[in-house]
C-alpha cells in the first residue's frame, strides 16, 4: 500500500507538473501573440499617411482636357512641349484667317507659328486668336 501511495503521489505530482507546464506554455503563447499584435499595430502606425501642408505653388496642376482649356492655357501647353518630341500641328482660327502649323513660342502678346510647306514664320497677335485645335500629334 505504501508503494502504491508513493506511486499515486508520484503520478499526481507528475500530472500537476505537466498541467503547470502546459498552463505556463499557454500563457507564454498568449503573451507572444499579444506582443506580435502590438508590434503589428506599431508598424501600421509607423507607415500611416500623415497629411502635410504643401504650399499651393508646389502642388501639381490638375490634368485638364485640351478642349476645355482657355486659349492662353492651350498656347502655354503647346509651347511647353519638349524639344525632342515632334511638335503638334495645330489649326489656329483668327478673326479673318485660318492657319495650320506648329506653335513655336509666345513672346510679348505675339504668337510665333511655323506654317508649312516653306516653314514660313508667321506672327499672330494673341487678341486676334479665336480658337486653337490640335490636328495631329
PDB file of C-alpha atoms in Angstrom:
ATOM      1  CA  UNK A   1       0.000   0.000   0.000  1.00  0.00           C
ATOM      2  CA  UNK A   2       2.816   2.311   0.845  1.00  0.00           C
ATOM      3  CA  UNK A   3       4.385   1.753  -2.568  1.00  0.00           C
ATOM      4  CA  UNK A   4       1.003   2.263  -4.210  1.00  0.00           C
ATOM      5  CA  UNK A   5       0.531   5.522  -2.297  1.00  0.00           C
ATOM      6  CA  UNK A   6       4.001   6.695  -3.321  1.00  0.00           C
ATOM      7  CA  UNK A   7       3.257   5.805  -6.943  1.00  0.00           C
ATOM      8  CA  UNK A   8      -0.109   7.631  -6.747  1.00  0.00           C
ATOM      9  CA  UNK A   9       1.579  10.653  -5.173  1.00  0.00           C
ATOM     10  CA  UNK A  10       4.309  10.496  -7.832  1.00  0.00           C
ATOM     11  CA  UNK A  11       1.748  10.234 -10.629  1.00  0.00           C
ATOM     12  CA  UNK A  12      -0.320  13.076  -9.155  1.00  0.00           C
ATOM     13  CA  UNK A  13       2.782  15.259  -8.882  1.00  0.00           C
ATOM     14  CA  UNK A  14       3.791  14.404 -12.450  1.00  0.00           C
ATOM     15  CA  UNK A  15       0.285  15.272 -13.697  1.00  0.00           C
ATOM     16  CA  UNK A  16       0.358  18.522 -11.711  1.00  0.00           C
ATOM     17  CA  UNK A  17       3.787  19.403 -13.180  1.00  0.00           C
ATOM     18  CA  UNK A  18       2.557  18.653 -16.723  1.00  0.00           C
ATOM     19  CA  UNK A  19      -0.534  20.795 -16.142  1.00  0.00           C
ATOM     20  CA  UNK A  20       1.626  23.614 -14.731  1.00  0.00           C
ATOM     21  CA  UNK A  21       3.997  23.375 -17.702  1.00  0.00           C
ATOM     22  CA  UNK A  22       1.007  23.323 -20.081  1.00  0.00           C
ATOM     23  CA  UNK A  23      -0.536  26.358 -18.392  1.00  0.00           C
ATOM     24  CA  UNK A  24       2.809  28.201 -18.443  1.00  0.00           C
ATOM     25  CA  UNK A  25       3.254  27.397 -22.155  1.00  0.00           C
ATOM     26  CA  UNK A  26      -0.298  28.581 -22.937  1.00  0.00           C
ATOM     27  CA  UNK A  27       0.278  31.827 -21.029  1.00  0.00           C
ATOM     28  CA  UNK A  28       3.586  32.319 -22.906  1.00  0.00           C
ATOM     29  CA  UNK A  29       1.846  31.720 -26.267  1.00  0.00           C
ATOM     30  CA  UNK A  30      -0.877  34.239 -25.388  1.00  0.00           C
ATOM     31  CA  UNK A  31       1.740  36.820 -24.364  1.00  0.00           C
ATOM     32  CA  UNK A  32       3.676  36.179 -27.601  1.00  0.00           C
ATOM     33  CA  UNK A  33       0.501  36.684 -29.647  1.00  0.00           C
ATOM     34  CA  UNK A  34      -0.275  39.917 -27.769  1.00  0.00           C
ATOM     35  CA  UNK A  35       3.275  41.187 -28.340  1.00  0.00           C
ATOM     36  CA  UNK A  36       3.071  40.340 -32.063  1.00  0.00           C
ATOM     37  CA  UNK A  37      -0.237  42.196 -32.338  1.00  0.00           C
ATOM     38  CA  UNK A  38       1.221  45.239 -30.576  1.00  0.00           C
ATOM     39  CA  UNK A  39       4.222  45.201 -32.927  1.00  0.00           C
ATOM     40  CA  UNK A  40       1.909  44.966 -35.963  1.00  0.00           C
ATOM     41  CA  UNK A  41      -0.133  47.902 -34.686  1.00  0.00           C
ATOM     42  CA  UNK A  42       3.042  49.938 -34.115  1.00  0.00           C
ATOM     43  CA  UNK A  43       4.214  49.141 -37.659  1.00  0.00           C
ATOM     44  CA  UNK A  44       0.850  50.210 -39.068  1.00  0.00           C
ATOM     45  CA  UNK A  45       1.143  53.485 -37.188  1.00  0.00           C
ATOM     46  CA  UNK A  46       4.691  53.989 -38.491  1.00  0.00           C
ATOM     47  CA  UNK A  47       3.530  53.630 -42.109  1.00  0.00           C
ATOM     48  CA  UNK A  48       0.320  55.610 -41.872  1.00  0.00           C
ATOM     49  CA  UNK A  49      -0.035  58.697 -44.046  1.00  0.00           C
ATOM     50  CA  UNK A  50       0.425  61.953 -42.237  1.00  0.00           C
ATOM     51  CA  UNK A  51      -1.045  64.984 -44.011  1.00  0.00           C
ATOM     52  CA  UNK A  52       1.486  67.707 -44.744  1.00  0.00           C
ATOM     53  CA  UNK A  53       0.621  71.241 -45.711  1.00  0.00           C
ATOM     54  CA  UNK A  54       2.274  71.895 -49.068  1.00  0.00           C
ATOM     55  CA  UNK A  55       2.172  75.431 -50.415  1.00  0.00           C
ATOM     56  CA  UNK A  56      -0.171  75.681 -53.381  1.00  0.00           C
ATOM     57  CA  UNK A  57       2.647  76.861 -55.652  1.00  0.00           C
ATOM     58  CA  UNK A  58       4.384  73.483 -55.206  1.00  0.00           C
ATOM     59  CA  UNK A  59       1.355  71.338 -55.996  1.00  0.00           C
ATOM     60  CA  UNK A  60       0.794  69.905 -59.449  1.00  0.00           C
ATOM     61  CA  UNK A  61      -1.751  71.490 -61.702  1.00  0.00           C
ATOM     62  CA  UNK A  62      -4.736  69.233 -62.297  1.00  0.00           C
ATOM     63  CA  UNK A  63      -4.928  67.494 -65.670  1.00  0.00           C
ATOM     64  CA  UNK A  64      -7.287  69.268 -67.981  1.00  0.00           C
ATOM     65  CA  UNK A  65      -8.664  68.204 -71.322  1.00  0.00           C
ATOM     66  CA  UNK A  66      -7.268  70.302 -74.142  1.00  0.00           C
ATOM     67  CA  UNK A  67     -10.734  71.198 -75.427  1.00  0.00           C
ATOM     68  CA  UNK A  68     -11.742  72.718 -72.095  1.00  0.00           C
ATOM     69  CA  UNK A  69      -8.607  74.901 -71.758  1.00  0.00           C
ATOM     70  CA  UNK A  70      -8.625  78.625 -72.406  1.00  0.00           C
ATOM     71  CA  UNK A  71      -6.684  79.953 -75.418  1.00  0.00           C
ATOM     72  CA  UNK A  72      -3.874  81.127 -73.124  1.00  0.00           C
ATOM     73  CA  UNK A  73      -3.682  77.684 -71.433  1.00  0.00           C
ATOM     74  CA  UNK A  74      -3.645  75.969 -74.838  1.00  0.00           C
ATOM     75  CA  UNK A  75      -0.776  78.156 -76.031  1.00  0.00           C
ATOM     76  CA  UNK A  76       1.199  77.571 -72.798  1.00  0.00           C
ATOM     77  CA  UNK A  77       0.594  73.837 -73.122  1.00  0.00           C
ATOM     78  CA  UNK A  78       1.714  73.741 -76.757  1.00  0.00           C
ATOM     79  CA  UNK A  79       4.778  75.928 -76.086  1.00  0.00           C
ATOM     80  CA  UNK A  80       5.868  73.646 -73.235  1.00  0.00           C
ATOM     81  CA  UNK A  81       6.185  70.557 -75.439  1.00  0.00           C
ATOM     82  CA  UNK A  82       9.696  69.072 -75.084  1.00  0.00           C
ATOM     83  CA  UNK A  83      12.018  69.869 -78.000  1.00  0.00           C
ATOM     84  CA  UNK A  84      12.905  66.195 -78.551  1.00  0.00           C
ATOM     85  CA  UNK A  85       9.249  65.355 -79.299  1.00  0.00           C
ATOM     86  CA  UNK A  86       7.517  66.159 -82.554  1.00  0.00           C
ATOM     87  CA  UNK A  87       5.525  69.338 -82.164  1.00  0.00           C
ATOM     88  CA  UNK A  88       1.751  69.063 -82.621  1.00  0.00           C
ATOM     89  CA  UNK A  89       0.239  70.523 -85.766  1.00  0.00           C
ATOM     90  CA  UNK A  90      -2.485  72.986 -84.872  1.00  0.00           C
ATOM     91  CA  UNK A  91      -5.288  74.811 -86.556  1.00  0.00           C
ATOM     92  CA  UNK A  92      -5.420  78.425 -85.377  1.00  0.00           C
ATOM     93  CA  UNK A  93      -8.509  80.385 -86.272  1.00  0.00           C
ATOM     94  CA  UNK A  94      -8.113  84.154 -86.177  1.00  0.00           C
ATOM     95  CA  UNK A  95     -10.700  86.834 -86.844  1.00  0.00           C
ATOM     96  CA  UNK A  96     -10.023  86.915 -90.567  1.00  0.00           C
ATOM     97  CA  UNK A  97      -7.984  83.805 -91.435  1.00  0.00           C
ATOM     98  CA  UNK A  98      -7.185  80.175 -90.572  1.00  0.00           C
ATOM     99  CA  UNK A  99      -3.592  78.965 -90.104  1.00  0.00           C
ATOM    100  CA  UNK A 100      -2.294  75.392 -89.928  1.00  0.00           C
ATOM    101  CA  UNK A 101       1.170  74.866 -88.462  1.00  0.00           C
ATOM    102  CA  UNK A 102       3.227  74.376 -85.309  1.00  0.00           C
ATOM    103  CA  UNK A 103       3.387  76.886 -82.485  1.00  0.00           C
ATOM    104  CA  UNK A 104       6.956  77.991 -81.813  1.00  0.00           C
ATOM    105  CA  UNK A 105       6.684  80.471 -78.963  1.00  0.00           C
ATOM    106  CA  UNK A 106       4.672  83.197 -77.282  1.00  0.00           C
ATOM    107  CA  UNK A 107       6.512  86.479 -76.832  1.00  0.00           C
ATOM    108  CA  UNK A 108       5.062  89.724 -75.502  1.00  0.00           C
ATOM    109  CA  UNK A 109       1.498  89.021 -76.655  1.00  0.00           C
ATOM    110  CA  UNK A 110       2.574  87.687 -80.059  1.00  0.00           C
ATOM    111  CA  UNK A 111       2.356  84.059 -81.091  1.00  0.00           C
ATOM    112  CA  UNK A 112       5.023  82.756 -83.475  1.00  0.00           C
ATOM    113  CA  UNK A 113       3.788  79.945 -85.737  1.00  0.00           C
ATOM    114  CA  UNK A 114       5.702  77.891 -88.302  1.00  0.00           C
ATOM    115  CA  UNK A 115       3.489  77.312 -91.351  1.00  0.00           C
ATOM    116  CA  UNK A 116       4.365  74.607 -93.904  1.00  0.00           C
ATOM    117  CA  UNK A 117       5.319  73.961 -96.726  1.00  0.00           C
ATOM    118  CA  UNK A 118       8.155  76.529 -96.659  1.00  0.00           C
ATOM    119  CA  UNK A 119       8.215  76.798 -92.818  1.00  0.00           C
ATOM    120  CA  UNK A 120       7.170  80.416 -93.067  1.00  0.00           C
ATOM    121  CA  UNK A 121       7.274  82.066 -89.649  1.00  0.00           C
ATOM    122  CA  UNK A 122       4.022  83.907 -89.029  1.00  0.00           C
ATOM    123  CA  UNK A 123       3.414  86.303 -86.129  1.00  0.00           C
ATOM    124  CA  UNK A 124      -0.140  86.379 -84.758  1.00  0.00           C
ATOM    125  CA  UNK A 125      -1.379  88.734 -82.073  1.00  0.00           C
ATOM    126  CA  UNK A 126      -2.786  86.983 -79.045  1.00  0.00           C
ATOM    127  CA  UNK A 127      -6.002  89.048 -79.092  1.00  0.00           C
ATOM    128  CA  UNK A 128      -6.819  88.054 -82.703  1.00  0.00           C
ATOM    129  CA  UNK A 129      -6.878  84.301 -81.927  1.00  0.00           C
ATOM    130  CA  UNK A 130     -10.394  82.857 -81.606  1.00  0.00           C
ATOM    131  CA  UNK A 131      -9.752  79.089 -81.383  1.00  0.00           C
ATOM    132  CA  UNK A 132      -6.855  76.651 -81.346  1.00  0.00           C
ATOM    133  CA  UNK A 133      -7.256  72.945 -82.000  1.00  0.00           C
ATOM    134  CA  UNK A 134      -4.748  70.131 -82.438  1.00  0.00           C
ATOM    135  CA  UNK A 135      -4.918  68.413 -85.806  1.00  0.00           C
ATOM    136  CA  UNK A 136      -2.021  65.967 -85.445  1.00  0.00           C
ATOM    137  CA  UNK A 137       0.415  64.993 -82.733  1.00  0.00           C
TER     138      UNK A 137
END
